[in-house]
Tab-separated table of C-alpha atoms and ligand atoms in Angstrom:
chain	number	residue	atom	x	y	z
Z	1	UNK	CA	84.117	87.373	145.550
Z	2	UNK	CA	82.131	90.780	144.913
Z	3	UNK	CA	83.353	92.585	141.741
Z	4	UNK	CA	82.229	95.701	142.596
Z	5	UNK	CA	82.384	97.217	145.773
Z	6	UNK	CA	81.653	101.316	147.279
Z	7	UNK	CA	82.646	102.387	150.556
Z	8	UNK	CA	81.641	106.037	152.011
Z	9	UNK	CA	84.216	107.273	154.416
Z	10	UNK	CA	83.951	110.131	157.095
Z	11	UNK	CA	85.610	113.449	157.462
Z	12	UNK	CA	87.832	113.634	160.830
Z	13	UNK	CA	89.190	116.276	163.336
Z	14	UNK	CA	92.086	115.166	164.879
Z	15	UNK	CA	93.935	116.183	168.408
Z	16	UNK	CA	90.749	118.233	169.611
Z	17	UNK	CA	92.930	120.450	171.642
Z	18	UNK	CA	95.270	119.017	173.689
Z	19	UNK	CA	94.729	115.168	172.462
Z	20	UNK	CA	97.633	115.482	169.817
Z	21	UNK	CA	98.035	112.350	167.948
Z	22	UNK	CA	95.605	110.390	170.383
Z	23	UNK	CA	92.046	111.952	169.680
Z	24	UNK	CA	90.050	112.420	166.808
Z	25	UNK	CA	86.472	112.427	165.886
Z	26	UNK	CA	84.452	111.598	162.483
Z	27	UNK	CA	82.494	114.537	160.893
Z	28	UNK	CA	79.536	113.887	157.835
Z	29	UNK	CA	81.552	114.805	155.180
Z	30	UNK	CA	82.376	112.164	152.898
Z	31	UNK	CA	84.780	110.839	150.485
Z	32	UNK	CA	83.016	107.873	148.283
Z	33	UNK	CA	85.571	105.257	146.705
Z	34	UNK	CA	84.505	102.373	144.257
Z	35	UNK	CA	86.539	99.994	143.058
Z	36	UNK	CA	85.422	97.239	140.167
Z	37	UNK	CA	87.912	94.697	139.532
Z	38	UNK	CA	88.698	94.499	136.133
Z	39	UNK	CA	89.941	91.332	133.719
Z	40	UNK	CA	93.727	90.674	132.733
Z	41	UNK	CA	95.401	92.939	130.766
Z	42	UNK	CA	93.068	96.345	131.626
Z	43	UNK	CA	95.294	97.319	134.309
Z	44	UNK	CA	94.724	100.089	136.572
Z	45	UNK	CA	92.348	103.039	135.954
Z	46	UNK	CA	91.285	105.871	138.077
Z	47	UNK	CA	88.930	108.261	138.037
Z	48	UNK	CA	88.945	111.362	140.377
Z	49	UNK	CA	86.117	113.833	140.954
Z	50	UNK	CA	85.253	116.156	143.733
Z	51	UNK	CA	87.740	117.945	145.643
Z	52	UNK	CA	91.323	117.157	144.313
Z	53	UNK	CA	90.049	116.610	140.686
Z	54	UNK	CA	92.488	117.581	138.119
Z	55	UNK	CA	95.668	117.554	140.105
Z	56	UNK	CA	95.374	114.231	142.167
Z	57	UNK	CA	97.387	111.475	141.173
Z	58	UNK	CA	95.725	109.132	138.553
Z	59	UNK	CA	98.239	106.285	138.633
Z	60	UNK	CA	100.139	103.924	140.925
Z	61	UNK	CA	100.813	106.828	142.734
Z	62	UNK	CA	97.053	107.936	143.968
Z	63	UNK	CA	97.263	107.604	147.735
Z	64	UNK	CA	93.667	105.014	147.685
Z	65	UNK	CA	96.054	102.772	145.442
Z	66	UNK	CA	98.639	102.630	147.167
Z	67	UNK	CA	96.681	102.249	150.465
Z	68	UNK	CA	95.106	99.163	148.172
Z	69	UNK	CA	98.418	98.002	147.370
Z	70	UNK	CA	99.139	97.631	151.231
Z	71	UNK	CA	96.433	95.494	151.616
Z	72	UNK	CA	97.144	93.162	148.511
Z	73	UNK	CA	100.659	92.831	149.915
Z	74	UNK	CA	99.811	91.852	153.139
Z	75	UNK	CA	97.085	89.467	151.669
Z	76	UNK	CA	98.844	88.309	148.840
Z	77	UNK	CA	95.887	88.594	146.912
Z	78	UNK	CA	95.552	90.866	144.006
Z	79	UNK	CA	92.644	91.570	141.071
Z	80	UNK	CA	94.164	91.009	137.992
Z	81	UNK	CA	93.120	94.804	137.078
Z	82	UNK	CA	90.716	97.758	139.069
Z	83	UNK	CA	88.835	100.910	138.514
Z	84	UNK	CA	89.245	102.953	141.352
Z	85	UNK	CA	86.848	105.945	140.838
Z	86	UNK	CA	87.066	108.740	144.088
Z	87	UNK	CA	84.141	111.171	144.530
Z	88	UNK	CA	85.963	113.329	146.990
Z	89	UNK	CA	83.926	115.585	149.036
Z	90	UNK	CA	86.826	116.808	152.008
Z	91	UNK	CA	88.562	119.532	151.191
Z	92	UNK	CA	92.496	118.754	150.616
Z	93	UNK	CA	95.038	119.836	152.999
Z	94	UNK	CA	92.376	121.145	155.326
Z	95	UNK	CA	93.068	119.161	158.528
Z	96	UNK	CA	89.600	117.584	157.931
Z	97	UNK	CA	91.243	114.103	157.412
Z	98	UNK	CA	91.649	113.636	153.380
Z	99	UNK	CA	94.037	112.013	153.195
Z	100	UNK	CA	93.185	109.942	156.169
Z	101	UNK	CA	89.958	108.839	154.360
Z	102	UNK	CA	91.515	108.421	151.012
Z	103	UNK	CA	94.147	105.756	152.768
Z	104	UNK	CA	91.046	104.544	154.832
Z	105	UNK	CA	88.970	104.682	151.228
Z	106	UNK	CA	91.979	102.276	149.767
Z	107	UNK	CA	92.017	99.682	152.574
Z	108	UNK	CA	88.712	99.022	152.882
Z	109	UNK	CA	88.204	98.788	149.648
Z	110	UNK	CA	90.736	96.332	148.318
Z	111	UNK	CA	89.418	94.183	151.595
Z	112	UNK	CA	85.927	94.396	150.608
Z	113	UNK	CA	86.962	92.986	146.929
Z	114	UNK	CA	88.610	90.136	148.417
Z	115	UNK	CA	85.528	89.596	150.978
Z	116	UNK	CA	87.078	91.154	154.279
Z	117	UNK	CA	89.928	88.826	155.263
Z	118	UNK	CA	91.503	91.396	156.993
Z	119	UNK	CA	89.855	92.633	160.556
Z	120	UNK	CA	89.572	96.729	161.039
Z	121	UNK	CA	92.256	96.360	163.243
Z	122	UNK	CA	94.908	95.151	160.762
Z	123	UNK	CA	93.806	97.855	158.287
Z	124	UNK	CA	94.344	101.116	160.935
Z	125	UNK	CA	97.883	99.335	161.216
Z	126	UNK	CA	98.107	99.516	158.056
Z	127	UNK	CA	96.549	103.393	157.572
Z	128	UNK	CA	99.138	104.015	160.714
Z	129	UNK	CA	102.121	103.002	158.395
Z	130	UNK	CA	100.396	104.773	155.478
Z	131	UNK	CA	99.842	108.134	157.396
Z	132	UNK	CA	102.623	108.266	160.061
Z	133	UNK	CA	100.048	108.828	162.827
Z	134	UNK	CA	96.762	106.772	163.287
Z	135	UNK	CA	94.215	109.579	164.940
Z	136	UNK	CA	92.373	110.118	161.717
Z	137	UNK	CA	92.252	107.356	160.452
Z	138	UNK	CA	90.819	105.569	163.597
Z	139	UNK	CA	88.159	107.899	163.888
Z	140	UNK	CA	87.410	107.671	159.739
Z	141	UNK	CA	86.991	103.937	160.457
Z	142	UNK	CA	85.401	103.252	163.826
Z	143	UNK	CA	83.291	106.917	163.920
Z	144	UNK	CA	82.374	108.875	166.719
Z	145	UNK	CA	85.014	110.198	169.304
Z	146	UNK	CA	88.386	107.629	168.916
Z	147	UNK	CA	91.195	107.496	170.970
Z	148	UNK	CA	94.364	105.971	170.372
Z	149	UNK	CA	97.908	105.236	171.432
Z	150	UNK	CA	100.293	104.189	169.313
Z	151	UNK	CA	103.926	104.288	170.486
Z	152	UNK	CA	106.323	101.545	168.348
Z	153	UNK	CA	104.819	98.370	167.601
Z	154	UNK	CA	101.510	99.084	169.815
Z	155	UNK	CA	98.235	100.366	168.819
Z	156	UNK	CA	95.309	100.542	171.162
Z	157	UNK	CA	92.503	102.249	169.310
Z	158	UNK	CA	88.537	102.556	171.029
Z	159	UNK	CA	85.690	104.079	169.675
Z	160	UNK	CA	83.805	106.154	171.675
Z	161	UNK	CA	79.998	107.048	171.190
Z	162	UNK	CA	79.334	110.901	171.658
Z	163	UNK	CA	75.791	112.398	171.753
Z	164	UNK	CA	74.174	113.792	168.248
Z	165	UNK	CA	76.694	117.040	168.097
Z	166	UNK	CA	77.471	119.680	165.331
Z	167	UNK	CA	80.852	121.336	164.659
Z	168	UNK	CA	81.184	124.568	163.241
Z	169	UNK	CA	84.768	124.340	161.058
Z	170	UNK	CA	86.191	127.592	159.321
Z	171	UNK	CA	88.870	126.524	156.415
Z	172	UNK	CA	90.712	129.179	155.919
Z	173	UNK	CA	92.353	129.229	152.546
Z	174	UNK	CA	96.170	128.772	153.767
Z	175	UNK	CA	98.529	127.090	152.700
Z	176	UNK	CA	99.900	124.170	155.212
Z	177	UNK	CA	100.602	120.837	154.869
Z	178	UNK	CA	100.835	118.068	157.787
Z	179	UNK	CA	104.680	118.139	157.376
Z	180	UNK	CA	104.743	121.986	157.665
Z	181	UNK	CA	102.748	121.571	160.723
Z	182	UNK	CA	104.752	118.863	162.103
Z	183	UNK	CA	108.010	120.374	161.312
Z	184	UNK	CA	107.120	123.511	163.447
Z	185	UNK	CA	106.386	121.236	166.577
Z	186	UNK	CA	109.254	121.062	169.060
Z	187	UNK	CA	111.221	117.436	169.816
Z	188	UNK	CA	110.676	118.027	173.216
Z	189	UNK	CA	108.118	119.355	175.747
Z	190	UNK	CA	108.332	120.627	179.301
Z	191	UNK	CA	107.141	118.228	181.744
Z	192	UNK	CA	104.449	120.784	182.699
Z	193	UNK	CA	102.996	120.964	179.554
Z	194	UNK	CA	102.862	117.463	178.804
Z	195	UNK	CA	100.821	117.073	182.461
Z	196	UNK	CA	98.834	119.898	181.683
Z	197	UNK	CA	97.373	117.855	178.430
Z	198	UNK	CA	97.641	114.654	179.918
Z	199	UNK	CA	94.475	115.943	182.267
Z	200	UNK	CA	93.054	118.008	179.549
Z	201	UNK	CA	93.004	115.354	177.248
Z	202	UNK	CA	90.883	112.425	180.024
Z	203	UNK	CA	88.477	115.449	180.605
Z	204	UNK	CA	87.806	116.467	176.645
Z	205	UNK	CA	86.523	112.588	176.387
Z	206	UNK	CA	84.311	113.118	179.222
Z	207	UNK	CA	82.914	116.115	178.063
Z	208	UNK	CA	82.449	114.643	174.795
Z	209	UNK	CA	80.607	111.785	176.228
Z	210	UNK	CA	78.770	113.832	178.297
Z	211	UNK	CA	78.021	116.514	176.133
Z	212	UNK	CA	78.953	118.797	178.773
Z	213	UNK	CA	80.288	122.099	176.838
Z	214	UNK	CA	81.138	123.819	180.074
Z	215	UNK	CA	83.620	121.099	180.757
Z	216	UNK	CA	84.339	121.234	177.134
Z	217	UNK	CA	85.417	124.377	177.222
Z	218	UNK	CA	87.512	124.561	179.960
Z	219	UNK	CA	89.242	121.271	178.830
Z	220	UNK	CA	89.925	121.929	175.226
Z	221	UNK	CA	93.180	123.844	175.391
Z	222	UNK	CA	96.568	122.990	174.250
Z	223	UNK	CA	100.171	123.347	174.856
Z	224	UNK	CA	101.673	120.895	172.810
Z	225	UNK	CA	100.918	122.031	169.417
Z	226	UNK	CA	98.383	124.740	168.962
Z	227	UNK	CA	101.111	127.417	170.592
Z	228	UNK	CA	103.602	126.746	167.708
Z	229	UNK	CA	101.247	126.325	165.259
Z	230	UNK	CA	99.069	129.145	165.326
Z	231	UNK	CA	101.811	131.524	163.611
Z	232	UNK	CA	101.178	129.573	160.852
Z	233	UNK	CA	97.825	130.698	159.894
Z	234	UNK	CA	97.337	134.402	159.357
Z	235	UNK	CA	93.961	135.665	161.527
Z	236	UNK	CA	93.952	132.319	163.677
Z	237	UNK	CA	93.485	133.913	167.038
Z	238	UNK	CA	90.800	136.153	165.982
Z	239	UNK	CA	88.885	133.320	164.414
Z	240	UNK	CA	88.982	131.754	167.821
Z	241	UNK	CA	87.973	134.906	169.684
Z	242	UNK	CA	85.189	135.375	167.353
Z	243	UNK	CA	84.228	131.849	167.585
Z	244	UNK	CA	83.829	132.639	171.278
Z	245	UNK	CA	82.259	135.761	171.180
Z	246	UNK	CA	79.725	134.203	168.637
Z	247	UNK	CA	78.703	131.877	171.081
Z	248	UNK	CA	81.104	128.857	170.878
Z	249	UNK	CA	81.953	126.951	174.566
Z	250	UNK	CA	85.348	125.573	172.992
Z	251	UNK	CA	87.486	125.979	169.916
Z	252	UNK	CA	90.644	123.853	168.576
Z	253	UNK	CA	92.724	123.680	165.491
Z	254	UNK	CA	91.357	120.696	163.360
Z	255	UNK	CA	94.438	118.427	163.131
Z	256	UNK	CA	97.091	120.314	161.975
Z	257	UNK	CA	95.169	122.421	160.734
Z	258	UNK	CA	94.824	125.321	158.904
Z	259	UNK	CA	90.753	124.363	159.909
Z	260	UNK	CA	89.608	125.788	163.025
Z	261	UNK	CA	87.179	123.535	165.223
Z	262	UNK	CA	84.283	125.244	167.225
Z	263	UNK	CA	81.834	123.190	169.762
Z	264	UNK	CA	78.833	124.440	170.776
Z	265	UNK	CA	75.010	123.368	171.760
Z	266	UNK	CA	73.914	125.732	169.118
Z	267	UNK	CA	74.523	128.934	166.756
Z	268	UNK	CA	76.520	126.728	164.721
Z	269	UNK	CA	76.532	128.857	161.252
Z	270	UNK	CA	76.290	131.927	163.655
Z	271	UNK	CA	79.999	130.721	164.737
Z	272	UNK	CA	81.156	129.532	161.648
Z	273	UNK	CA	80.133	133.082	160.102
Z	274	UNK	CA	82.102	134.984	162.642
Z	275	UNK	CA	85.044	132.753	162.264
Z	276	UNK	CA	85.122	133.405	158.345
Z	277	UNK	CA	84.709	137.314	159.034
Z	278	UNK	CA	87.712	137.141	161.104
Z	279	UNK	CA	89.621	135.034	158.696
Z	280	UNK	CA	88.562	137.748	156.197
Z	281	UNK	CA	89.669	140.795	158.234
Z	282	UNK	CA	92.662	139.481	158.450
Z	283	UNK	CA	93.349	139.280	154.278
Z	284	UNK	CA	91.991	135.763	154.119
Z	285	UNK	CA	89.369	134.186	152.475
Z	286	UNK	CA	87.481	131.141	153.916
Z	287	UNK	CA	85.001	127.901	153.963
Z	288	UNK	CA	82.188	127.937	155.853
Z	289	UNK	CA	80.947	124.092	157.076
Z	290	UNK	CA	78.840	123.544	160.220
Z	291	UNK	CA	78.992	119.248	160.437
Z	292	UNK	CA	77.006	116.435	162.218
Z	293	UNK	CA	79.133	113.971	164.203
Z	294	UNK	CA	79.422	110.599	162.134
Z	295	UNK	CA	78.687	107.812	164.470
Z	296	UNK	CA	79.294	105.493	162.115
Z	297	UNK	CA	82.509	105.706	160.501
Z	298	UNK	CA	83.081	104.159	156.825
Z	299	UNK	CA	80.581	102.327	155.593
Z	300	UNK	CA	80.583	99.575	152.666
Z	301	UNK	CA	77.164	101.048	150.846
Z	302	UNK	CA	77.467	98.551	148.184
Z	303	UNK	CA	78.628	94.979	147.096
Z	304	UNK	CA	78.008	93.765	143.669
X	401	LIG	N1	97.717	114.455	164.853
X	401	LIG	C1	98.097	114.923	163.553
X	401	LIG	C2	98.840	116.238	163.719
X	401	LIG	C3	96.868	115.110	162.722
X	401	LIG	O1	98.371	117.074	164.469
X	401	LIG	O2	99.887	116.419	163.093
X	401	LIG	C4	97.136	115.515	161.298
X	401	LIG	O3	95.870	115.687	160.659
């Protein structure tokens, strides 16, 4: 059994327009976890630096120990004490997948210590129960584009690989958690606008695969959660419209946001600039990233 292990574990957008709860795709951004199993009687310790530093949970609480927990529970294997140390680099409560990849961080982790009995499969079951929806963390541990369905007791997840791509993301600094975003969704959808996505959704994979921004564009829109959404983030549609104007072939809300997605061949930080001035000239202020694809997903760096 290793005694020290590190894992490295993607950024995510999730829905990527109208693939709510079923789509997402890993971004190179990272979150880096390490846990070192520690002797009888030292207990728990953890360590948090990065984004989240200060005001994350240090205790039983922390979501990558309680994401361990669920894997020592379903194992029935346990260290006798760990130092979980998080170097966070995604933003909190951005719609970039944190907490995603800290619950992804946890899993793999605590599997890695006990030398993998669990397959990737059992642990997004696992993140699924965790998170309450499984699109981030599929794509935080297969990479590339993921798609999944998870209705009940089923979950089909498949990882899709996407040509080298960048995304341009604008966080804007509002205030909105998943719940908030959730809570403003509706219990029930037209029949139109759940056949409207249903095709949007099969042709946003193809474009992705393809590469094909033209079909991108045209696919990428939403009316499941974006339209009752948007009113929760102050200068939203003018982001978008500068996105476009800037040069970008599609834009989305990142998850549930408040980050804004734009694709494009090119003029990444172009786009992300204009998305930030709109944010601005509407009162607020903003993150800039323009990120690589990860075609990877999270990755076990070392074993010692
Ligand atoms: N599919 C989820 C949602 C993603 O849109 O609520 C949350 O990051």
């Amino acid at each position: 059994m290793p005694s020290r292990v590190r894992v490295l574990i993607p950024a995510s957008s999730a829905n990527l327009g109208p693939g709510f709860d079923c789509l997402g795709l890993a971004l190179s951004l990272h979150n880096a976890v390490e846990f070192t199993a520690l002797g009888p009687g030292e207990g728990l310790q953890v360590e948090v630096e990065g984004e989240g530093a200060g005001w994350l949970a240090t205790d039983g609480g922390n979501l990558i120990v309680r994401a361990a927990n669920a894997v020592w529970e379903a194992t029935g294997h346990a260290p006798t004490g760990v130092r979980v140390k998080a170097g966070n680099g995604i933003p909190l409560g951005s719609g970039l997948g944190s907490s995603a990849a800290a619950t992804v961080g946890g899993l793999v982790a605590a599997n890695a210590l006990l030398d993998n009995p669990l397959p990737r499969s059992a642990l997004l079951r696992l993140a699924r129960q965790i998170e309450g929806h499984p699109d981030n963390a599929a794509a935080a541990l297969f990479g590339g584009l993921t798609m999944v369905s998870a209705v009940g007791e089923e979950l089909m997840c498949e990882s899709l690989e996407v040509p080298p791509m960048k995304v341009a993301i604008a966080l804007p600094n509002v205030r909105l958690s998943t719940r908030e975003a959730r809570d403003a969704l509706p219990l029930h959808v037209p029949l139109s606008d759940a056949v409207f996505n249903i095709g949007r959704t099969a042709f946003v994979v193809r474009a992705l695969q393809k590469g094909d921004f033209a079909m991108l564009g045209w696919a990428m829109t939403d009316r499941l959660h974006q339209p009752y959404r948007r009113k929760l983030i102050p200068g939203f549609d003018a982001a978008v419209q500068a996105a476009r104007t800037a040069g970008a072939a599609a834009v989305a809300l990142s998850g549930a946001g408040p980050s804004v997605a734009a694709f494009a061949p090119d003029k990444h930080w172009e786009i992300a600039n204009a998305m930030k001035a709109a944010f601005e000239a509407s009162g607020v202020s903003c993150r800039t990233f323009v990120l690589p694809v990860d075609r990877q997903g999270v990755q076990i760096s070392a074993v010692g």
